[in-house]
Coordinates of N, CA, C and O and ligand atoms in Angstrom, one line a residue:
M1 N 103.1 107.6 90.5 CA 104.3 108.1 91.2 C 105.3 107.0 91.4 O 105.0 106.0 92.0
K2 N 106.6 107.3 91.0 CA 107.6 106.2 91.2 C 108.7 106.7 92.2 O 109.3 107.8 92.0
I3 N 108.9 105.9 93.2 CA 109.9 106.3 94.2 C 111.0 105.2 94.4 O 110.6 104.0 94.4
L4 N 112.2 105.7 94.4 CA 113.3 104.7 94.6 C 113.8 104.8 96.1 O 113.9 105.9 96.6
I5 N 114.0 103.6 96.7 CA 114.5 103.6 98.1 C 115.8 102.9 98.0 O 116.0 101.7 97.6
I6 N 116.8 103.6 98.6 CA 118.2 103.0 98.6 C 118.6 102.7 100.1 O 118.5 103.7 100.9
H7 N 118.9 101.5 100.4 CA 119.4 101.1 101.7 C 120.9 100.9 101.6 O 121.4 100.2 100.7
G8 N 121.7 101.6 102.4 CA 123.1 101.6 102.3 C 123.7 100.4 103.1 O 123.1 99.4 103.4
P9 N 125.0 100.5 103.3 CA 125.8 99.4 103.8 C 125.4 98.9 105.2 O 125.0 99.6 106.0
N10 N 125.4 97.6 105.3 CA 125.1 96.8 106.5 C 123.6 96.7 106.8 O 123.2 96.0 107.7
L11 N 122.8 97.4 106.0 CA 121.4 97.3 106.3 C 120.8 96.0 105.8 O 119.7 95.6 106.2
N12 N 121.5 95.2 105.0 CA 121.1 93.8 104.8 C 121.2 93.0 106.0 O 120.7 91.9 106.0
R13 N 121.8 93.5 107.1 CA 122.0 92.8 108.3 C 120.8 93.1 109.3 O 120.9 92.7 110.5
L14 N 119.9 93.9 108.9 CA 118.8 94.2 109.8 C 118.1 93.0 110.3 O 118.0 92.0 109.6
G15 N 117.7 93.0 111.5 CA 117.1 91.8 112.2 C 118.1 91.1 113.0 O 117.7 90.6 114.1
K16 N 119.3 91.1 112.6 CA 120.4 90.4 113.3 C 121.3 91.5 114.0 O 121.9 91.3 115.1
R17 N 121.4 92.7 113.3 CA 122.3 93.7 113.7 C 121.8 94.6 114.8 O 120.8 95.3 114.5
D18 N 122.4 94.7 115.9 CA 122.1 95.7 117.0 C 120.6 96.0 117.1 O 120.2 97.2 116.8
P19 N 119.8 95.0 117.5 CA 118.3 95.3 117.5 C 117.9 96.4 118.5 O 116.8 97.0 118.2
D20 N 118.7 96.7 119.4 CA 118.4 97.9 120.3 C 118.3 99.2 119.5 O 117.5 100.1 119.8
Q21 N 119.1 99.3 118.5 CA 119.1 100.5 117.7 C 118.2 100.4 116.5 O 117.5 101.3 116.1
Y22 N 118.2 99.1 115.9 CA 117.5 99.0 114.6 C 116.3 98.1 114.6 O 115.7 98.0 113.5
G23 N 115.9 97.6 115.7 CA 114.7 96.7 115.8 C 115.0 95.3 115.3 O 116.1 94.9 115.0
H24 N 113.9 94.6 115.2 CA 114.0 93.1 114.9 C 113.6 92.8 113.5 O 113.8 91.7 113.0
D25 N 113.0 93.8 112.7 CA 112.6 93.5 111.4 C 113.8 93.2 110.5 O 114.8 93.9 110.6
T26 N 113.7 92.3 109.6 CA 114.7 92.1 108.5 C 114.5 93.1 107.4 O 113.4 93.7 107.3
L27 N 115.5 93.2 106.6 CA 115.4 94.2 105.4 C 114.2 93.8 104.6 O 113.4 94.6 104.1
E28 N 114.0 92.4 104.4 CA 112.9 92.0 103.6 C 111.5 92.4 104.2 O 110.6 92.9 103.5
Q29 N 111.4 92.4 105.5 CA 110.2 92.8 106.2 C 110.0 94.3 106.1 O 108.9 94.8 105.9
V30 N 111.1 95.1 106.2 CA 111.1 96.5 106.0 C 110.6 96.8 104.6 O 109.7 97.7 104.4
N31 N 111.1 96.1 103.6 CA 110.7 96.4 102.2 C 109.2 96.0 102.0 O 108.5 96.7 101.2
E32 N 108.8 95.0 102.7 CA 107.4 94.6 102.6 C 106.5 95.7 103.1 O 105.5 96.0 102.5
K33 N 106.9 96.3 104.3 CA 106.2 97.4 104.9 C 106.1 98.6 103.9 O 105.1 99.2 103.7
I34 N 107.2 98.9 103.3 CA 107.3 100.0 102.3 C 106.4 99.7 101.1 O 105.6 100.5 100.7
N35 N 106.5 98.5 100.6 CA 105.7 98.1 99.4 C 104.2 98.1 99.7 O 103.4 98.5 98.9
T36 N 103.8 97.6 100.9 CA 102.4 97.6 101.3 C 101.8 99.0 101.3 O 100.8 99.3 100.7
Y37 N 102.6 99.9 102.0 CA 102.1 101.3 102.1 C 102.1 101.9 100.7 O 101.1 102.7 100.3
A38 N 103.1 101.6 99.9 CA 103.2 102.2 98.5 C 102.0 101.8 97.7 O 101.3 102.6 97.1
K39 N 101.7 100.5 97.7 CA 100.5 100.0 96.9 C 99.2 100.7 97.3 O 98.4 101.1 96.5
E40 N 99.0 100.8 98.7 CA 97.8 101.4 99.2 C 97.7 102.9 98.7 O 96.6 103.4 98.8
N41 N 98.8 103.5 98.4 CA 98.8 104.9 98.0 C 99.2 105.1 96.6 O 99.7 106.2 96.2
Q42 N 99.0 104.1 95.7 CA 99.3 104.3 94.3 C 100.7 104.7 94.0 O 100.9 105.5 93.1
I43 N 101.6 104.2 94.8 CA 103.0 104.6 94.5 C 103.7 103.3 94.1 O 103.5 102.2 94.6
E44 N 104.6 103.5 93.1 CA 105.4 102.3 92.6 C 106.8 102.5 93.3 O 107.5 103.4 93.0
A45 N 107.0 101.6 94.3 CA 108.3 101.7 95.1 C 109.3 100.6 94.6 O 108.9 99.5 94.3
T46 N 110.5 101.1 94.4 CA 111.6 100.2 94.0 C 112.6 100.3 95.1 O 113.1 101.3 95.4
C47 N 112.9 99.1 95.7 CA 113.9 99.1 96.8 C 115.2 98.4 96.4 O 115.1 97.4 95.7
M48 N 116.3 99.0 96.7 CA 117.6 98.3 96.5 C 118.5 98.5 97.7 O 118.3 99.5 98.5
Q49 N 119.4 97.6 97.9 CA 120.4 97.7 99.0 C 121.7 97.4 98.4 O 121.9 96.5 97.6
S50 N 122.7 98.1 98.9 CA 124.1 97.8 98.5 C 125.1 98.2 99.6 O 124.9 99.2 100.3
N51 N 126.1 97.4 99.7 CA 127.2 97.7 100.6 C 128.3 98.5 99.9 O 129.3 98.8 100.5
S52 N 128.1 98.7 98.6 CA 129.2 99.3 97.8 C 128.9 100.8 97.5 O 127.8 101.1 96.9
E53 N 129.8 101.6 97.8 CA 129.6 103.1 97.6 C 129.5 103.3 96.1 O 128.7 104.1 95.7
E54 N 130.3 102.6 95.3 CA 130.2 102.8 93.8 C 128.8 102.5 93.3 O 128.3 103.3 92.5
T55 N 128.3 101.3 93.7 CA 127.0 100.9 93.2 C 125.9 102.0 93.6 O 125.0 102.3 92.8
I56 N 126.0 102.5 94.9 CA 125.0 103.4 95.3 C 125.1 104.7 94.5 O 124.1 105.3 94.1
I57 N 126.4 105.2 94.2 CA 126.6 106.4 93.5 C 126.0 106.2 92.0 O 125.3 107.1 91.5
D58 N 126.3 105.1 91.4 CA 125.8 104.8 90.1 C 124.2 104.8 90.1 O 123.6 105.2 89.1
T59 N 123.7 104.2 91.1 CA 122.2 104.1 91.2 C 121.6 105.5 91.4 O 120.6 105.9 90.7
I60 N 122.3 106.4 92.2 CA 121.8 107.8 92.3 C 121.9 108.5 91.0 O 120.9 109.2 90.6
H61 N 122.9 108.3 90.2 CA 123.1 108.9 88.9 C 122.0 108.6 88.0 O 121.6 109.5 87.1
S62 N 121.4 107.4 88.1 CA 120.3 107.1 87.2 C 118.9 107.2 87.8 O 118.0 106.7 87.3
A63 N 118.8 107.9 88.9 CA 117.6 108.0 89.6 C 116.6 109.1 89.1 O 115.5 109.2 89.7
E64 N 117.0 109.8 88.2 CA 116.1 110.9 87.7 C 114.9 110.5 86.9 O 114.0 111.3 86.6
T65 N 114.8 109.2 86.7 CA 113.6 108.6 86.1 C 112.5 108.4 87.2 O 111.4 108.1 86.8
Y66 N 112.9 108.6 88.4 CA 111.9 108.5 89.5 C 111.4 109.9 89.9 O 112.0 110.9 89.7
D67 N 110.3 109.9 90.7 CA 109.7 111.2 91.2 C 110.3 111.6 92.5 O 110.1 112.7 93.0
G68 N 111.0 110.6 93.1 CA 111.6 111.0 94.4 C 112.5 109.8 94.9 O 112.4 108.7 94.4
L69 N 113.4 110.2 95.8 CA 114.4 109.2 96.3 C 114.4 109.3 97.8 O 114.4 110.3 98.4
I70 N 114.3 108.1 98.4 CA 114.4 107.9 99.8 C 115.7 107.2 100.1 O 115.9 106.1 99.5
I71 N 116.7 107.7 100.8 CA 117.9 107.1 101.0 C 118.3 107.0 102.5 O 118.3 108.0 103.2
N72 N 118.7 105.8 102.9 CA 119.4 105.6 104.2 C 120.8 105.3 103.8 O 121.2 104.2 103.5
P73 N 121.7 106.3 103.8 CA 123.1 106.1 103.4 C 123.9 105.3 104.4 O 125.1 105.1 104.2
A74 N 123.3 105.0 105.6 CA 123.9 104.3 106.7 C 125.3 104.9 107.0 O 125.4 106.1 107.1
A75 N 126.3 104.1 107.2 CA 127.6 104.7 107.6 C 128.2 105.7 106.6 O 129.0 106.6 107.0
F76 N 127.8 105.6 105.3 CA 128.3 106.5 104.3 C 127.8 108.0 104.6 O 128.4 108.9 104.1
T77 N 126.7 108.1 105.4 CA 126.2 109.4 105.8 C 127.4 110.2 106.4 O 127.5 111.4 106.1
H78 N 128.2 109.5 107.2 CA 129.2 110.2 108.0 C 130.5 110.3 107.4 O 131.5 110.8 108.0
T79 N 130.7 109.7 106.2 CA 132.0 109.7 105.6 C 132.1 110.1 104.1 O 133.2 110.5 103.7
S80 N 131.0 110.1 103.4 CA 131.1 110.1 101.9 C 130.7 111.4 101.3 O 129.6 111.8 101.0
I81 N 131.8 112.2 100.9 CA 131.6 113.4 100.1 C 131.2 113.0 98.7 O 130.4 113.7 98.0
A82 N 131.6 111.8 98.2 CA 131.3 111.3 96.9 C 129.8 111.1 96.8 O 129.1 111.4 95.8
L83 N 129.2 110.6 97.8 CA 127.7 110.3 97.8 C 127.0 111.7 97.9 O 126.0 111.8 97.2
R84 N 127.5 112.6 98.7 CA 126.9 113.9 98.7 C 126.9 114.6 97.3 O 125.9 115.1 96.9
D85 N 128.0 114.5 96.7 CA 128.1 115.1 95.3 C 127.2 114.4 94.3 O 126.6 115.0 93.5
A86 N 127.0 113.1 94.5 CA 126.1 112.3 93.6 C 124.7 112.8 93.8 O 123.9 113.1 92.9
L87 N 124.3 113.0 95.1 CA 122.9 113.5 95.4 C 122.8 114.9 94.8 O 121.7 115.3 94.3
A88 N 123.8 115.7 94.9 CA 123.7 117.1 94.4 C 123.5 117.1 92.9 O 123.0 118.1 92.4
S89 N 124.0 116.1 92.2 CA 123.9 116.1 90.8 C 122.6 115.7 90.2 O 122.3 115.8 89.0
I90 N 121.6 115.3 91.1 CA 120.3 115.0 90.5 C 119.2 115.9 91.1 O 119.3 116.3 92.3
S91 N 118.2 116.2 90.3 CA 117.3 117.2 90.8 C 115.9 116.6 91.0 O 114.9 117.0 90.3
I92 N 115.7 115.7 91.8 CA 114.4 115.2 92.3 C 114.4 115.3 93.8 O 115.5 115.4 94.4
P93 N 113.2 115.3 94.4 CA 113.2 115.4 95.9 C 113.9 114.2 96.5 O 113.7 113.0 96.0
K94 N 114.7 114.4 97.5 CA 115.4 113.4 98.2 C 115.2 113.5 99.7 O 115.4 114.6 100.3
I95 N 114.9 112.4 100.3 CA 114.7 112.3 101.8 C 115.7 111.4 102.4 O 115.8 110.2 102.0
E96 N 116.4 111.8 103.4 CA 117.4 111.0 104.1 C 116.7 110.4 105.3 O 116.0 111.1 106.1
V97 N 116.8 109.1 105.4 CA 116.1 108.3 106.6 C 117.2 107.6 107.4 O 118.1 107.0 106.8
H98 N 117.1 107.7 108.7 CA 117.8 106.9 109.6 C 116.9 106.2 110.6 O 116.0 106.9 111.1
I99 N 117.1 104.9 110.8 CA 116.2 104.2 111.7 C 116.4 104.6 113.1 O 115.5 104.9 113.8
S100 N 117.7 104.7 113.5 CA 118.0 105.2 114.8 C 118.1 106.7 114.8 O 118.2 107.3 113.8
N101 N 118.1 107.3 116.0 CA 118.3 108.7 116.1 C 119.8 109.0 116.2 O 120.4 108.9 117.2
I102 N 120.3 109.4 115.0 CA 121.8 109.6 114.9 C 122.3 110.7 115.8 O 123.5 110.7 116.2
H103 N 121.4 111.6 116.2 CA 121.8 112.8 117.0 C 122.0 112.5 118.5 O 122.5 113.2 119.2
K104 N 121.5 111.3 118.8 CA 121.5 110.8 120.2 C 122.6 109.8 120.4 O 122.8 109.3 121.5
R105 N 123.4 109.5 119.4 CA 124.4 108.4 119.4 C 125.8 109.0 119.5 O 126.0 110.2 119.9
E106 N 126.8 108.2 119.1 CA 128.2 108.7 119.2 C 128.3 110.0 118.4 O 127.7 110.2 117.3
A107 N 129.3 110.8 118.8 CA 129.5 112.1 118.1 C 129.7 112.0 116.6 O 129.3 112.8 115.8
F108 N 130.5 110.9 116.2 CA 130.8 110.8 114.8 C 129.5 110.6 113.9 O 129.5 110.8 112.7
R109 N 128.4 110.2 114.6 CA 127.2 110.0 113.8 C 126.3 111.3 113.7 O 125.3 111.3 113.1
H110 N 126.7 112.3 114.5 CA 126.0 113.5 114.5 C 126.1 114.3 113.2 O 125.3 115.2 112.8
V111 N 127.2 114.0 112.5 CA 127.5 114.7 111.2 C 127.0 113.9 110.0 O 127.3 112.7 109.9
S112 N 126.2 114.6 109.2 CA 125.8 114.0 107.9 C 126.3 114.8 106.8 O 126.0 116.0 106.6
Y113 N 127.1 114.2 105.9 CA 127.6 114.8 104.7 C 126.5 114.9 103.7 O 126.6 115.8 102.8
T114 N 125.6 114.1 103.8 CA 124.6 113.9 102.7 C 123.3 114.8 102.9 O 122.7 115.1 101.9
V115 N 123.0 115.1 104.1 CA 121.7 115.7 104.4 C 121.5 117.1 103.7 O 120.4 117.4 103.3
A116 N 122.6 117.8 103.5 CA 122.5 119.1 102.9 C 122.1 119.1 101.5 O 121.6 120.0 100.9
E117 N 122.2 117.9 100.9 CA 121.7 117.7 99.5 C 120.3 117.0 99.4 O 119.9 116.6 98.4
C118 N 119.7 116.9 100.6 CA 118.4 116.3 100.6 C 117.3 117.4 101.1 O 117.7 118.4 101.6
T119 N 116.1 117.1 100.8 CA 115.0 118.0 101.2 C 115.0 118.1 102.7 O 114.8 119.1 103.4
G120 N 115.1 116.9 103.4 CA 115.1 116.8 104.8 C 115.5 115.5 105.3 O 115.9 114.6 104.5
Q121 N 115.4 115.3 106.6 CA 115.9 114.1 107.2 C 114.9 113.6 108.3 O 114.3 114.4 109.0
I122 N 114.7 112.3 108.3 CA 113.9 111.6 109.3 C 114.8 110.7 110.1 O 115.5 109.8 109.5
S123 N 114.9 110.9 111.4 CA 115.9 110.1 112.1 C 115.3 109.7 113.5 O 114.7 110.5 114.2
G124 N 115.4 108.4 113.8 CA 115.0 108.0 115.2 C 113.6 107.5 115.3 O 113.1 107.2 116.4
L125 N 112.9 107.4 114.2 CA 111.5 106.9 114.2 C 111.3 105.5 113.8 O 110.2 105.0 113.4
G126 N 112.4 104.8 113.8 CA 112.4 103.3 113.5 C 112.2 103.2 112.0 O 112.3 104.2 111.2
T127 N 111.8 102.0 111.6 CA 111.6 101.8 110.1 C 110.3 102.5 109.6 O 110.1 102.6 108.4
Y128 N 109.5 103.0 110.5 CA 108.3 103.8 110.2 C 108.7 105.1 109.4 O 108.0 105.6 108.6
G129 N 110.0 105.5 109.6 CA 110.5 106.6 108.9 C 110.4 106.5 107.4 O 110.2 107.5 106.7
Y130 N 110.5 105.3 106.9 CA 110.4 105.1 105.4 C 109.0 105.4 104.9 O 108.8 106.0 103.9
V131 N 108.0 105.0 105.7 CA 106.6 105.2 105.4 C 106.3 106.7 105.5 O 105.6 107.2 104.6
L132 N 106.9 107.4 106.5 CA 106.7 108.8 106.6 C 107.3 109.5 105.4 O 106.7 110.5 104.9
A133 N 108.4 109.1 105.0 CA 109.1 109.7 103.8 C 108.2 109.5 102.6 O 108.1 110.5 101.8
L134 N 107.7 108.3 102.4 CA 106.8 108.1 101.2 C 105.6 109.0 101.3 O 105.2 109.6 100.3
N135 N 105.0 109.1 102.5 CA 103.9 110.0 102.7 C 104.2 111.4 102.3 O 103.4 112.1 101.7
Y136 N 105.4 111.9 102.8 CA 105.8 113.3 102.5 C 105.9 113.5 100.9 O 105.4 114.4 100.4
L137 N 106.6 112.5 100.3 CA 106.8 112.6 98.8 C 105.5 112.6 98.1 O 105.3 113.3 97.1
K138 N 104.5 111.8 98.6 CA 103.2 111.8 98.0 C 102.5 113.1 98.0 O 101.9 113.6 97.1
H139 N 102.6 113.8 99.2 CA 101.8 115.0 99.4 C 102.6 116.3 99.2 O 102.0 117.4 99.1
S140 N 103.9 116.2 99.1 CA 104.7 117.5 99.0 C 104.4 118.3 97.8 O 104.6 119.6 97.8
G141 N 104.0 117.7 96.7 CA 103.7 118.4 95.5 C 102.4 119.2 95.6 O 102.1 120.1 94.8
E142 N 101.6 118.9 96.7 CA 100.2 119.5 96.7 C 100.2 120.9 97.2 O 99.4 121.7 96.9
S143 N 101.2 121.3 98.0 CA 101.3 122.7 98.5 C 102.8 122.9 98.9 O 103.5 122.0 99.1
R144 N 103.1 124.2 99.0 CA 104.5 124.5 99.5 C 104.5 124.3 101.0 O 103.7 125.0 101.7
I145 N 105.3 123.4 101.5 CA 105.4 123.2 102.9 C 106.6 124.0 103.5 O 107.6 124.0 102.9
Ligands
DQA201 C1 121.8 104.3 110.3 C2 122.7 105.1 111.3 C3 124.1 105.1 110.9 O1 124.9 105.9 111.8 C4 124.6 103.7 110.9 O2 126.0 103.7 110.4 C5 123.8 102.8 110.1 C6 122.3 102.9 110.2 C7 120.3 104.2 110.8 O3 119.5 103.9 110.0 O4 120.0 104.5 111.9 O5 124.3 101.8 109.5 O6 121.8 105.0 109.1

């Protein structure tokens, strides 16, 4: 099973950026956590991060070679119809992950343009959310949930 993980803008600043919201792990450490869980579960995980909306859209367009997509669109969640349309154009399972609980924060973060084109959303469970999303993708084919 091959899963693509996309980290959106500013997530390369994890570890330095607002640790009260996002914790102390760097993006490298988060990817290590993802890869460790993936290997233990016979999943081939590919992680990428970009601050560019264009690069993320192009990456989504070519994601149908994977069995599933985990995406933290970061601030683009709240702004990008283009990203939503890109997600709508591919037909693999897609999970939206947010490290912080976006529904508990500023009102502008309560709106997600992207979630309607995803199977579901994990928000507020820290970086463990990525592992939970992998676990879901691994097992979701086994039965109708
Ligand atoms: C975030 C939440 C977004 O509102 C914010 O813009 C981010 C990170 C999260 O993971 O909690 O950059 O997606």
